Amino acid sequence: MFTNDIAAREAEALGFLPISVGHNIGRILRQGGIKTDEEGLSDDYEFIFSKKLSREEQSVLDLLPLYASVAGSTRSIV
């Protein structure tokens, strides 16, 4: 469930589909085990500004558009 823009974008990047619901519906869904966008996020990753990447990390990042096109993705990877 949607709680804020940043968490929702991170959750979408991880494959979740956050939805916005009313407070009472959200409470019922949480009691039923549905996670909020913040709860669905993992803490085993970190964000690094691309300017701080090592040369090896940057070369891997540069290949992502190629991997996406080979996989048939229509989403932009930039």
Short mmCIF file of C-alpha atoms in Angstrom, two decimals:
data_model
loop_
_atom_site.label_atom_id
_atom_site.label_comp_id
_atom_site.label_asym_id
_atom_site.label_seq_id
_atom_site.Cartn_x
_atom_site.Cartn_y
_atom_site.Cartn_z
CA MET A 1 0.00 0.00 0.00
CA PHE A 2 1.14 3.49 -0.82
CA THR A 3 2.48 5.64 2.04
CA ASN A 4 4.76 8.15 0.30
CA ASP A 5 6.21 8.94 -3.11
CA ILE A 6 9.81 7.92 -2.43
CA ALA A 7 8.92 4.59 -0.83
CA ALA A 8 6.41 3.88 -3.60
CA ARG A 9 9.01 4.49 -6.33
CA GLU A 10 11.50 2.23 -4.54
CA ALA A 11 8.84 -0.45 -4.09
CA GLU A 12 7.93 -0.26 -7.80
CA ALA A 13 11.60 -0.62 -8.73
CA LEU A 14 11.65 -3.82 -6.66
CA GLY A 15 8.62 -5.21 -8.49
CA PHE A 16 5.80 -4.22 -6.12
CA LEU A 17 2.67 -2.32 -7.17
CA PRO A 18 1.77 0.15 -4.40
CA ILE A 19 -1.88 1.20 -4.27
CA SER A 20 -3.51 4.09 -2.43
CA VAL A 21 -6.40 3.15 -0.14
CA GLY A 22 -8.38 4.87 2.58
CA HIS A 23 -7.18 4.75 6.18
CA ASN A 24 -9.75 2.19 7.39
CA ILE A 25 -9.22 -0.10 4.40
CA GLY A 26 -5.46 0.19 4.89
CA ARG A 27 -5.77 -0.81 8.54
CA ILE A 28 -7.81 -3.87 7.60
CA LEU A 29 -5.35 -4.86 4.86
CA ARG A 30 -2.36 -4.45 7.19
CA GLN A 31 -4.07 -6.69 9.75
CA GLY A 32 -4.51 -9.22 6.94
CA GLY A 33 -0.77 -9.18 6.19
CA ILE A 34 -0.62 -6.74 3.26
CA LYS A 35 2.55 -4.67 3.53
CA THR A 36 2.90 -0.94 3.02
CA ASP A 37 5.40 0.30 0.46
CA GLU A 38 7.85 1.01 3.29
CA GLU A 39 7.46 -2.45 4.82
CA GLY A 40 7.95 -4.14 1.45
CA LEU A 41 11.39 -2.62 1.03
CA SER A 42 14.50 -4.56 1.85
CA ASP A 43 17.31 -3.16 3.93
CA ASP A 44 19.98 -5.31 2.32
CA TYR A 45 20.81 -2.79 -0.40
CA GLU A 46 22.04 0.77 -0.45
CA PHE A 47 21.80 3.70 -2.80
CA ILE A 48 25.04 5.14 -4.17
CA PHE A 49 25.32 8.20 -6.37
CA SER A 50 26.60 7.15 -9.78
CA LYS A 51 29.42 9.71 -9.54
CA LYS A 52 30.86 7.66 -6.65
CA LEU A 53 30.98 4.32 -8.49
CA SER A 54 34.22 2.51 -9.14
CA ARG A 55 35.24 2.00 -12.76
CA GLU A 56 34.13 -1.64 -12.57
CA GLU A 57 30.75 -0.73 -11.08
CA GLN A 58 30.22 1.92 -13.76
CA SER A 59 31.03 -0.56 -16.54
CA VAL A 60 28.40 -2.97 -15.17
CA LEU A 61 25.88 -0.13 -14.92
CA ASP A 62 26.63 0.91 -18.51
CA LEU A 63 25.54 -2.56 -19.70
CA LEU A 64 22.05 -2.38 -18.17
CA PRO A 65 20.37 -0.86 -21.27
CA LEU A 66 21.84 -3.67 -23.38
CA TYR A 67 20.60 -6.33 -20.95
CA ALA A 68 17.15 -4.74 -20.94
CA SER A 69 16.93 -4.68 -24.72
CA VAL A 70 18.05 -8.31 -24.99
CA ALA A 71 15.42 -9.24 -22.40
CA GLY A 72 12.78 -7.37 -24.37
CA SER A 73 12.07 -4.71 -21.75
CA THR A 74 10.18 -1.65 -22.92
CA ARG A 75 10.99 0.36 -19.76
CA SER A 76 13.81 2.85 -19.78
CA ILE A 77 16.79 1.93 -17.59
CA VAL A 78 18.30 5.35 -17.07
#
